mmCIF file of C-alpha atoms and ligand atoms in Angstrom:
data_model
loop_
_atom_site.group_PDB
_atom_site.id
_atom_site.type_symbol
_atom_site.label_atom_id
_atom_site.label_comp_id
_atom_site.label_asym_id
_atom_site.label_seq_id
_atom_site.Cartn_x
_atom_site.Cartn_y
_atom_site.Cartn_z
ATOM 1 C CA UNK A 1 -27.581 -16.138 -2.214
ATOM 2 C CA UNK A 2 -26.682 -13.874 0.759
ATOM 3 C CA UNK A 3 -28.616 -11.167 2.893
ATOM 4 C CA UNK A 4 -29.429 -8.259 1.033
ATOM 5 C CA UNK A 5 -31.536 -5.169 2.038
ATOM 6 C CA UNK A 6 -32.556 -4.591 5.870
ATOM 7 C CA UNK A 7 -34.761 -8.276 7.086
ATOM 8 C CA UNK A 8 -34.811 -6.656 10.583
ATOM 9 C CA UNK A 9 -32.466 -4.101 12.350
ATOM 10 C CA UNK A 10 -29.524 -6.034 12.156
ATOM 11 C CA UNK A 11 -27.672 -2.889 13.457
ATOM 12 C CA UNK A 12 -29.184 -3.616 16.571
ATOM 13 C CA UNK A 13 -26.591 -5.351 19.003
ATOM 14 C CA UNK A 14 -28.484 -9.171 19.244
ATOM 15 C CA UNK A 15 -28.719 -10.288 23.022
ATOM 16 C CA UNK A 16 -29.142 -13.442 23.341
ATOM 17 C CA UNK A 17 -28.404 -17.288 20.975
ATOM 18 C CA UNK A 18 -31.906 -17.598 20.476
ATOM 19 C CA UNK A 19 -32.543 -14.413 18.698
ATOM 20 C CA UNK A 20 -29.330 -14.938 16.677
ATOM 21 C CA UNK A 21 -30.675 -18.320 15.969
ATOM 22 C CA UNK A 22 -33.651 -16.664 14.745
ATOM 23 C CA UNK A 23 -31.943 -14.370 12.264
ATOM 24 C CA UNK A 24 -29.745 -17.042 11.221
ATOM 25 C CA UNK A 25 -33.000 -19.341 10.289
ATOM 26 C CA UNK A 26 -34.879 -16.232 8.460
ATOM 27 C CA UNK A 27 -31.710 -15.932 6.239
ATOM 28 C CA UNK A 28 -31.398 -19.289 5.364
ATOM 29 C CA UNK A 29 -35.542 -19.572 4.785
ATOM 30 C CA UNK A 30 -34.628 -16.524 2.496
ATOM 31 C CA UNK A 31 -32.277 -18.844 0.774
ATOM 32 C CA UNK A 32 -29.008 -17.023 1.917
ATOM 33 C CA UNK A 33 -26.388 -19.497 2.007
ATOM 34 C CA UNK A 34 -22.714 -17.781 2.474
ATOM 35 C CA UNK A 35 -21.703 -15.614 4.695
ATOM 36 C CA UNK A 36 -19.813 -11.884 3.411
ATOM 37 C CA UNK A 37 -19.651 -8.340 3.489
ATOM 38 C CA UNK A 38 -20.273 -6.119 0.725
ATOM 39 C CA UNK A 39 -16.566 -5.183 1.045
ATOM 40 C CA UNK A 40 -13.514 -7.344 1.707
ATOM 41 C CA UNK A 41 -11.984 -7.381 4.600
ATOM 42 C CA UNK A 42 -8.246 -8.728 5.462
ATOM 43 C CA UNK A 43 -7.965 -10.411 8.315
ATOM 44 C CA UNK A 44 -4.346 -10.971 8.162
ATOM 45 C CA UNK A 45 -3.735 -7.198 9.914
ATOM 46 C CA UNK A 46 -6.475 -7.653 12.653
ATOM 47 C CA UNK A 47 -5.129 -7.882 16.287
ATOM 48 C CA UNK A 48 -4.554 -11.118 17.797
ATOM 49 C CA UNK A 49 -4.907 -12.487 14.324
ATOM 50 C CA UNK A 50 -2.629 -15.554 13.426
ATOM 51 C CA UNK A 51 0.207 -14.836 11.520
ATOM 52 C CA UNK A 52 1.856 -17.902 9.440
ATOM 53 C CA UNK A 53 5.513 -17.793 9.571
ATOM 54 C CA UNK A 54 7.195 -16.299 7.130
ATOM 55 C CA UNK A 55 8.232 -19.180 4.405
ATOM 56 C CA UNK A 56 10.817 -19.127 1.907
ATOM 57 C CA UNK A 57 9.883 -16.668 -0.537
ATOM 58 C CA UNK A 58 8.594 -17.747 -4.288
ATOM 59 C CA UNK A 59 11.753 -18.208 -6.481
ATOM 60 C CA UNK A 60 12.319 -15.263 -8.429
ATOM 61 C CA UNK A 61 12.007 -15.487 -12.233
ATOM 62 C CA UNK A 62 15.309 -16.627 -13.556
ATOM 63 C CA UNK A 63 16.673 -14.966 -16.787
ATOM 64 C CA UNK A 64 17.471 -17.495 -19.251
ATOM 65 C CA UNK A 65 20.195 -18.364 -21.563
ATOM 66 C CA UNK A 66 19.845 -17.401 -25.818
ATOM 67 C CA UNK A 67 18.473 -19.893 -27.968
ATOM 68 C CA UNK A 68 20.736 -22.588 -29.269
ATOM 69 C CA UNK A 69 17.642 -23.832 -31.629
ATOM 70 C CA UNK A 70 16.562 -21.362 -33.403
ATOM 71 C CA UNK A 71 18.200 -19.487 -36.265
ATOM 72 C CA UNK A 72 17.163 -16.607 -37.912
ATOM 73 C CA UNK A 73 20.012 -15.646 -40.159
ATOM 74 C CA UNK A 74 18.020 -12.550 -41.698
ATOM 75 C CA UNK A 75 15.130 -11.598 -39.371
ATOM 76 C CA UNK A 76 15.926 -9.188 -36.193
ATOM 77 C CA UNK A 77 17.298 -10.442 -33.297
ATOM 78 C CA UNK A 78 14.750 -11.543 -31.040
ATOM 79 C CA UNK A 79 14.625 -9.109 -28.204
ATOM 80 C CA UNK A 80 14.418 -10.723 -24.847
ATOM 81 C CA UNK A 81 15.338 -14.529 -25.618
ATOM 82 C CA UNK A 82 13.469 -17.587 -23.443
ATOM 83 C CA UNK A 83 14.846 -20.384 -23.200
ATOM 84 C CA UNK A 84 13.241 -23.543 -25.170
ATOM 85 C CA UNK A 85 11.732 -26.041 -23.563
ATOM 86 C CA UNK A 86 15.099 -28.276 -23.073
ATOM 87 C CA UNK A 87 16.989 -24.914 -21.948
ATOM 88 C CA UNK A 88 14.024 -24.294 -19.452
ATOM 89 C CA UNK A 89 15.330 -27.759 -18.437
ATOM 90 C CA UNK A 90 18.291 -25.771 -16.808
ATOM 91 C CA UNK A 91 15.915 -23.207 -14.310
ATOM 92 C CA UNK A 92 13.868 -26.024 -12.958
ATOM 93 C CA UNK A 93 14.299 -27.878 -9.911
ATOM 94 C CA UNK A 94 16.512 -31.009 -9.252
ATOM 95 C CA UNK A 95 13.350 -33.172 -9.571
ATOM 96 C CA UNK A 96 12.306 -31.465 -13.200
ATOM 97 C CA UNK A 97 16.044 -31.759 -14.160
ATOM 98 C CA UNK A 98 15.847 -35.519 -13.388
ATOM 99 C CA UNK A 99 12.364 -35.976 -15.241
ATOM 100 C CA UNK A 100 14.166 -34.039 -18.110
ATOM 101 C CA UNK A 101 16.568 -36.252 -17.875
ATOM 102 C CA UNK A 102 15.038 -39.709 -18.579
ATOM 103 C CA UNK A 103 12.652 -38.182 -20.722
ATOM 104 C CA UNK A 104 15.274 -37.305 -23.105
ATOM 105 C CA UNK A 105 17.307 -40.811 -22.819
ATOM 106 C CA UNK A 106 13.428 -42.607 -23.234
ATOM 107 C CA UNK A 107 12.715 -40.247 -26.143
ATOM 108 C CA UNK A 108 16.441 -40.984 -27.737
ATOM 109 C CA UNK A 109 15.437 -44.829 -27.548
ATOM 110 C CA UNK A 110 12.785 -44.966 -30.123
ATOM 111 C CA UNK A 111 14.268 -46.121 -33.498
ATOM 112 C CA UNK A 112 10.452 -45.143 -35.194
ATOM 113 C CA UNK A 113 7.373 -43.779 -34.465
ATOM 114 C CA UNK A 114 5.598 -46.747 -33.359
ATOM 115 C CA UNK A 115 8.466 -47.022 -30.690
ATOM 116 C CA UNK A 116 8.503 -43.246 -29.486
ATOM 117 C CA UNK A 117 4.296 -43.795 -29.483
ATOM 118 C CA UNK A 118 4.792 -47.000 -26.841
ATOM 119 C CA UNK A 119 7.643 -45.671 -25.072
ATOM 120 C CA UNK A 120 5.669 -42.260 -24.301
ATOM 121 C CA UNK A 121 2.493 -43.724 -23.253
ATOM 122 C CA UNK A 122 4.917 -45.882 -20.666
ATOM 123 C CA UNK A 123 6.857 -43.291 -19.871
ATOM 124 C CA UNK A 124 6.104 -42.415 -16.006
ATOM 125 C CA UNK A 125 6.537 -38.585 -15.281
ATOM 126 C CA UNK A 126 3.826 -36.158 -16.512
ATOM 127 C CA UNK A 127 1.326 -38.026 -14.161
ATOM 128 C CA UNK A 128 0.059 -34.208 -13.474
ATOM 129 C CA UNK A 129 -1.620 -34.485 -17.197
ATOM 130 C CA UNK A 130 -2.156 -37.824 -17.570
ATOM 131 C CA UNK A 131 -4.018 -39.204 -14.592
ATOM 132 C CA UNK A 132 -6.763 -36.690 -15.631
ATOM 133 C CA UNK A 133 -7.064 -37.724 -19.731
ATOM 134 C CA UNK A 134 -8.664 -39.970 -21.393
ATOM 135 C CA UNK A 135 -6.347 -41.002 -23.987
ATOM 136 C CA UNK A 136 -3.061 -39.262 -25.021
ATOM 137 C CA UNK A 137 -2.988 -37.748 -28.251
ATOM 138 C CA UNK A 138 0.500 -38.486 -29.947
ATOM 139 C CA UNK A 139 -0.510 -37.670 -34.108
ATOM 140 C CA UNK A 140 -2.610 -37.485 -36.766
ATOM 141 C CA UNK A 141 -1.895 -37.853 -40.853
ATOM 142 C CA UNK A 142 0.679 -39.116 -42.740
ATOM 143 C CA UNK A 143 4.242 -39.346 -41.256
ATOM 144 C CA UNK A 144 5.525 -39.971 -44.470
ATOM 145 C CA UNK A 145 4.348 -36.065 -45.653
ATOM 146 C CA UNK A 146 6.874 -32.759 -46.293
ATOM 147 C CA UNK A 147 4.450 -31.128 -43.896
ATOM 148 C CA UNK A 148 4.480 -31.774 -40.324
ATOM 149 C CA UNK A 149 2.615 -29.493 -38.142
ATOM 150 C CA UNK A 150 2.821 -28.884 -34.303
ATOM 151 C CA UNK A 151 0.762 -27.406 -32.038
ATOM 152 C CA UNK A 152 -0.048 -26.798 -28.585
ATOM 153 C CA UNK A 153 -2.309 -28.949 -26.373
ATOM 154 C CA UNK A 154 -5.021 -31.078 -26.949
ATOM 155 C CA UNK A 155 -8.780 -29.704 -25.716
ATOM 156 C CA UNK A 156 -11.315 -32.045 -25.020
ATOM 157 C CA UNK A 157 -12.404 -33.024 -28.403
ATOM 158 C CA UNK A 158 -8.732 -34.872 -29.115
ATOM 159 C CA UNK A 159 -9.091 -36.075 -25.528
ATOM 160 C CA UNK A 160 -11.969 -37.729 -26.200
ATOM 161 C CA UNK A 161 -10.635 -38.996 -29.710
ATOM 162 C CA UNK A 162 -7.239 -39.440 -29.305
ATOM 163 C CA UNK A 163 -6.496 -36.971 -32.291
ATOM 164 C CA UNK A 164 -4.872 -33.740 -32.513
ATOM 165 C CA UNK A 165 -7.131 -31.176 -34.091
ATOM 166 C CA UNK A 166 -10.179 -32.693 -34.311
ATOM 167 C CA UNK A 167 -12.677 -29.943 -32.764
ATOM 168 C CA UNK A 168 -13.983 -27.019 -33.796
ATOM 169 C CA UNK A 169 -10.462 -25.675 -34.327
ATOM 170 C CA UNK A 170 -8.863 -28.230 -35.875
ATOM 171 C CA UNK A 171 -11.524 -27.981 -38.270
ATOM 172 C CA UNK A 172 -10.524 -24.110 -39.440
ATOM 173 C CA UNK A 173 -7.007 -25.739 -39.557
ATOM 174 C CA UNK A 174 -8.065 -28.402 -42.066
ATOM 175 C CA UNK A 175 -9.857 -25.738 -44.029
ATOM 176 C CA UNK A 176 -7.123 -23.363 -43.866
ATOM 177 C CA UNK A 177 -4.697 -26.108 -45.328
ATOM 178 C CA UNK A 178 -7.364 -27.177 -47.870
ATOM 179 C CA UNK A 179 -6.941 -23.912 -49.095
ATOM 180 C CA UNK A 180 -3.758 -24.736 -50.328
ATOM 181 C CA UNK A 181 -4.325 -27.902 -51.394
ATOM 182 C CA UNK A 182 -3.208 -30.317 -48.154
ATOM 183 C CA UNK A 183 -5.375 -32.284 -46.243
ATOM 184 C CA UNK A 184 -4.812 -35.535 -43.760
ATOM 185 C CA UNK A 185 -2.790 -37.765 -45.980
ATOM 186 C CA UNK A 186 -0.328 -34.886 -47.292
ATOM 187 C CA UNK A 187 0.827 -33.466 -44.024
ATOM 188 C CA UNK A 188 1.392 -35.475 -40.546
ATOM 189 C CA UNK A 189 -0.142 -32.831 -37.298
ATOM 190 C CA UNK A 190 1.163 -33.481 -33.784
ATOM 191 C CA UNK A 191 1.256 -31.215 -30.164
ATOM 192 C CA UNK A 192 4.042 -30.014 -27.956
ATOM 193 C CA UNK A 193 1.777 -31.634 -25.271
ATOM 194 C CA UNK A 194 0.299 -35.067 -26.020
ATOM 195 C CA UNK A 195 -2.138 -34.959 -23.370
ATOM 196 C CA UNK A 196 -4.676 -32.900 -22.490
ATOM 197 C CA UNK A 197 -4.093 -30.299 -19.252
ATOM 198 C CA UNK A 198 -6.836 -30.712 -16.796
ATOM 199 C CA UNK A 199 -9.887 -28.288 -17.480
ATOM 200 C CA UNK A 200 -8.091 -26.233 -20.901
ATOM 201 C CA UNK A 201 -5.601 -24.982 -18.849
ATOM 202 C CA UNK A 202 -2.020 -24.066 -19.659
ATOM 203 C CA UNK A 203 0.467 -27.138 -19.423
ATOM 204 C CA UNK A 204 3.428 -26.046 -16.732
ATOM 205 C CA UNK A 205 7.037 -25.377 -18.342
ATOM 206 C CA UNK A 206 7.707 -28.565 -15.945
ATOM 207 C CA UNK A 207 5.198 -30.429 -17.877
ATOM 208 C CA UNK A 208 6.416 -28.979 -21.575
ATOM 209 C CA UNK A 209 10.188 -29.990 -20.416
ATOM 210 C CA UNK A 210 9.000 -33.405 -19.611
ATOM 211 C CA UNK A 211 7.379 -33.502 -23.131
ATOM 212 C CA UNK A 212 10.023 -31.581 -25.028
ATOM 213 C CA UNK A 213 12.645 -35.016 -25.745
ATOM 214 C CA UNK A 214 9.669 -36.390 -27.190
ATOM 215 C CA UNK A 215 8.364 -33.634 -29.566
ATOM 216 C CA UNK A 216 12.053 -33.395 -30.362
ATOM 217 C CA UNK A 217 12.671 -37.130 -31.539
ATOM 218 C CA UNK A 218 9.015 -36.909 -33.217
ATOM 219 C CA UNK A 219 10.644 -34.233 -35.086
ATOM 220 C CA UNK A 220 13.547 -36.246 -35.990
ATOM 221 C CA UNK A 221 12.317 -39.511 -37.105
ATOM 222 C CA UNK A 222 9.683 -37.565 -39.670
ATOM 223 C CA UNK A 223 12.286 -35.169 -40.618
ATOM 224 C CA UNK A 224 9.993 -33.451 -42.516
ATOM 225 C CA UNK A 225 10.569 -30.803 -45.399
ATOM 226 C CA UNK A 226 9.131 -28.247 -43.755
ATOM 227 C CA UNK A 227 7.461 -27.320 -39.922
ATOM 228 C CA UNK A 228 4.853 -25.285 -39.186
ATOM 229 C CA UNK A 229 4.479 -24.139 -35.723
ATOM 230 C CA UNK A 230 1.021 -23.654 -35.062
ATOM 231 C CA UNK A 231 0.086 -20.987 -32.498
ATOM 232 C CA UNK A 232 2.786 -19.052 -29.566
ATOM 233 C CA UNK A 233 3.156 -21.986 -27.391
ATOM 234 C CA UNK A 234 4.588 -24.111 -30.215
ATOM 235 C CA UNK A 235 6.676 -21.601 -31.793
ATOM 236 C CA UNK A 236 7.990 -20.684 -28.651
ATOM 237 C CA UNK A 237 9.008 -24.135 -27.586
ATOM 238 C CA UNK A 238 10.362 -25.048 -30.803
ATOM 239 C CA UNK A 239 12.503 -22.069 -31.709
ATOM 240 C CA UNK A 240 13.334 -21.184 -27.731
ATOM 241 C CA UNK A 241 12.263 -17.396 -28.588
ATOM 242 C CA UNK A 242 9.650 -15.298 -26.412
ATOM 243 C CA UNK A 243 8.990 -13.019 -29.167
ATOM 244 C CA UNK A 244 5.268 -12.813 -29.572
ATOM 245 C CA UNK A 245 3.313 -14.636 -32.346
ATOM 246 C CA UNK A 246 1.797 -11.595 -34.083
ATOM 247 C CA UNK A 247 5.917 -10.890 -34.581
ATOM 248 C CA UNK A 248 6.912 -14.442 -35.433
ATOM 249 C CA UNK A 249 3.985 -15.594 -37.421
ATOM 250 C CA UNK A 250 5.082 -15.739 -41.966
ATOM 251 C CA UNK A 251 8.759 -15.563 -41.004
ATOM 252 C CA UNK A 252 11.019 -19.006 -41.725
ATOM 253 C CA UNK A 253 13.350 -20.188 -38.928
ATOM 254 C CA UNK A 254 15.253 -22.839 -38.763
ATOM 255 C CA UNK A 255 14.952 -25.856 -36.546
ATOM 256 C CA UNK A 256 17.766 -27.816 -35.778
ATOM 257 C CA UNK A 257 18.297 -30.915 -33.466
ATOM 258 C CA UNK A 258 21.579 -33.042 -33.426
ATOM 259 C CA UNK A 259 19.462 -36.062 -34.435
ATOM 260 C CA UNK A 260 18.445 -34.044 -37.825
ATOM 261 C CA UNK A 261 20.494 -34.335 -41.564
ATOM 262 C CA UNK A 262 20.060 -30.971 -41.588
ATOM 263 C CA UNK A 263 17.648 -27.885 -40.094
ATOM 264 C CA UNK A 264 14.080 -27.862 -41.158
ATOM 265 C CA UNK A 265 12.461 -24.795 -42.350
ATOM 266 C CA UNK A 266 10.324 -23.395 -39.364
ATOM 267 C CA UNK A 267 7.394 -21.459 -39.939
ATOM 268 C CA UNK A 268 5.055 -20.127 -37.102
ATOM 269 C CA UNK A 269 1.286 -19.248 -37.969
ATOM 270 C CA UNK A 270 -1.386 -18.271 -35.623
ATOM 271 C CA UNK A 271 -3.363 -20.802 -34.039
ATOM 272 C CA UNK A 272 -6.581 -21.178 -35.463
ATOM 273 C CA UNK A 273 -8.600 -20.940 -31.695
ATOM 274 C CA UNK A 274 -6.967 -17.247 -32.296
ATOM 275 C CA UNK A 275 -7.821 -16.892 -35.822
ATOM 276 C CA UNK A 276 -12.126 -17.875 -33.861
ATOM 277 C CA UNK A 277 -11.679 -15.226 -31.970
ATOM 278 C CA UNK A 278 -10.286 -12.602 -34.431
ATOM 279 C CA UNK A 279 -11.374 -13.165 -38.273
ATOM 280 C CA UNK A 280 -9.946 -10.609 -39.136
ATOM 281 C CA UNK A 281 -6.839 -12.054 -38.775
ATOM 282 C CA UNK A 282 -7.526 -14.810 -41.091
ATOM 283 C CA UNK A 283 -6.575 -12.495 -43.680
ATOM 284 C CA UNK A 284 -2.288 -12.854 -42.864
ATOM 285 C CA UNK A 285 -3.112 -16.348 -42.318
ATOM 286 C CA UNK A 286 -3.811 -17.200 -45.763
ATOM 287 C CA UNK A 287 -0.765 -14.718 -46.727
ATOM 288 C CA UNK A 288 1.187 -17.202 -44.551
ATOM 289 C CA UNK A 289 -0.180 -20.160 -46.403
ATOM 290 C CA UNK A 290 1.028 -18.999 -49.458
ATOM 291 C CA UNK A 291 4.111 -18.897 -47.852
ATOM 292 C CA UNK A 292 3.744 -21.903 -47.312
ATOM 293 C CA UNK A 293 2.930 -23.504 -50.676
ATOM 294 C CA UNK A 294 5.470 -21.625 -52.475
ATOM 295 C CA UNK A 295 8.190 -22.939 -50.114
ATOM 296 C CA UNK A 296 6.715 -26.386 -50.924
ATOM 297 C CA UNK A 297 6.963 -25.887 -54.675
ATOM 298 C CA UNK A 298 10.267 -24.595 -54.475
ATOM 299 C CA UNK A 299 11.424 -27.880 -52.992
ATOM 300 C CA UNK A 300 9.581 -29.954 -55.733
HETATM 301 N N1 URA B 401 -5.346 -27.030 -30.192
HETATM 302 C C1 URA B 401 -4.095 -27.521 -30.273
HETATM 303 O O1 URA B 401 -3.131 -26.776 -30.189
HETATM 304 N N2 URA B 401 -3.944 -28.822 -30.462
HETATM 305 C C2 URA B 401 -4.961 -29.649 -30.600
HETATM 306 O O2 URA B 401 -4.743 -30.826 -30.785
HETATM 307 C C3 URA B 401 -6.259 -29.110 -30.520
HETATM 308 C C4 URA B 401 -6.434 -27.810 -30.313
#
């Protein structure tokens, strides 16, 4: 609480320590524990103020190379193109471009999942997300499924669990594929970030670039039929585009990685945390998911 409404005349210049003692111990009898104004006021102009010294200034946004992932051969162009996570590799610092770096010769390691599983919960250099979690979160379902799914982050739920899309989202998801006929043991679900960021928040593009070798061999040794991208953040990452999800979502890309036969069909839906805030976009959901299953009976 703070001082409200006139206790005394606090206009009145105060003359003495004891009286401003006084006031000070009515206020905090009144329960007024902080000290402010009803406005703001910035102290940085005020005379005889202390200045800090002017510091380098924050690096300005760097423009970013086109995709090399993603192909669209008949959708528009995408309009402004961001770099996926292992191009953002290239606008980080020397220390990122170093974590990069190992990450991607650790991730190239892993002959199978089981290795790739060990060899990222060893692998020292996203201490920023992992210090704070209780368990990391590599994949749920059956590798050995046409379906592999990839989202964003794990919330507290898969924290606690040590499953992707497990709460209250996760559980539209498993409905939403129901509808179509797939559950747990016909398509294999996974993250761009296996662990989750400390209070829901955003993992960095440091953090994603650290990650990205990983998600990238996980890719590779499921080589699935087909990949859904579930939500912005995974469809951005995976298909280096910055086009928005409401633009990206029931349209097939392609994802390719040197360590893949061939590209996998790529299509981006919206995330179901989305889909809980706006119902009424369930509705191209489920035209996506018939998408969806008619790509899957095409391939047999
Ligand atoms: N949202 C995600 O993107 N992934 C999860 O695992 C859970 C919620």
């Amino acid at each position: 609480m703070t001082p409200s409404g006139p206790v005394s005349d606090i206009s009145a210049p105060i003359s003495d320590a004891a009286q401003a003692l006084a006031l000070l111990r009515f206020y905090l009898d009144a329960g007024a524990d902080a000290a402010i104004e009803e406005t703001p006021i910035s102290r940085f102009g005020l005379a005889g103020t202390r200045t800090e010294p002017a510091g380098p200034k924050a690096p300005a946004p760097v423009r970013v190379p086109a995709p090399i992932r993603a192909t669209e051969p008949s959708a528009p162009k995408a309009a402004a193109p961001r770099a996926n996570v292992t191009q953002a590799a290239a606008i980080l610092g020397a220390n990122d471009r170093a974590l990069a770096e190992s990450a991607r010769a650790a991730a190239a390691s892993a002959r199978s999942l089981d290795e790739l599983k060990e060899i990222l919960g060893r692998f020292e250099g996203i201490e920023s997300l992992r210090a704070r979690a209780t368990n990391m979160v590599f994949a749920d379902g059956n590798p050995e499924s046409r379906v592999m799914l990839v989202g964003e982050a794990p919330g507290a739920d898969e924290d606690r669990l040590g499953k992707p899309f497990v709460g209250v989202s996760g559980q539209l998801l498993d409905r939403m594929l129901g509808s179509i006929g797939l559950d747990r043991t016909s398509f294999y679900i996974t993250n761009i970030c296996f662990w989750r960021p400390p209070g829901n928040r955003k993992p960095t593009e440091a953090e994603l670039v650290a990650q990205a070798p990983f998600v990238q061999r996980h890719v590779e040794l499921v080589n699935p039929k087909v990949l859904v991208l579930v939500g912005a953040s995974s469809a951005h990452a995976l298909l280096g585009t910055n086009d928005g999800i409401t633009r990206l979502r029931g349209r097939w890309f392609e994802y390719k990685s040197a360590g893949l036969p061939a590209p996998i069909p790529a299509l981006p839906i919206f995330h179901p945390a989305f889909l809980l805030r706006q119902p009424g976009q369930k509705r191209e959901t489920w035209a996506d998911l018939l998408k969806l299953k008619a790509r899957l009976a095409e391939l047999g």
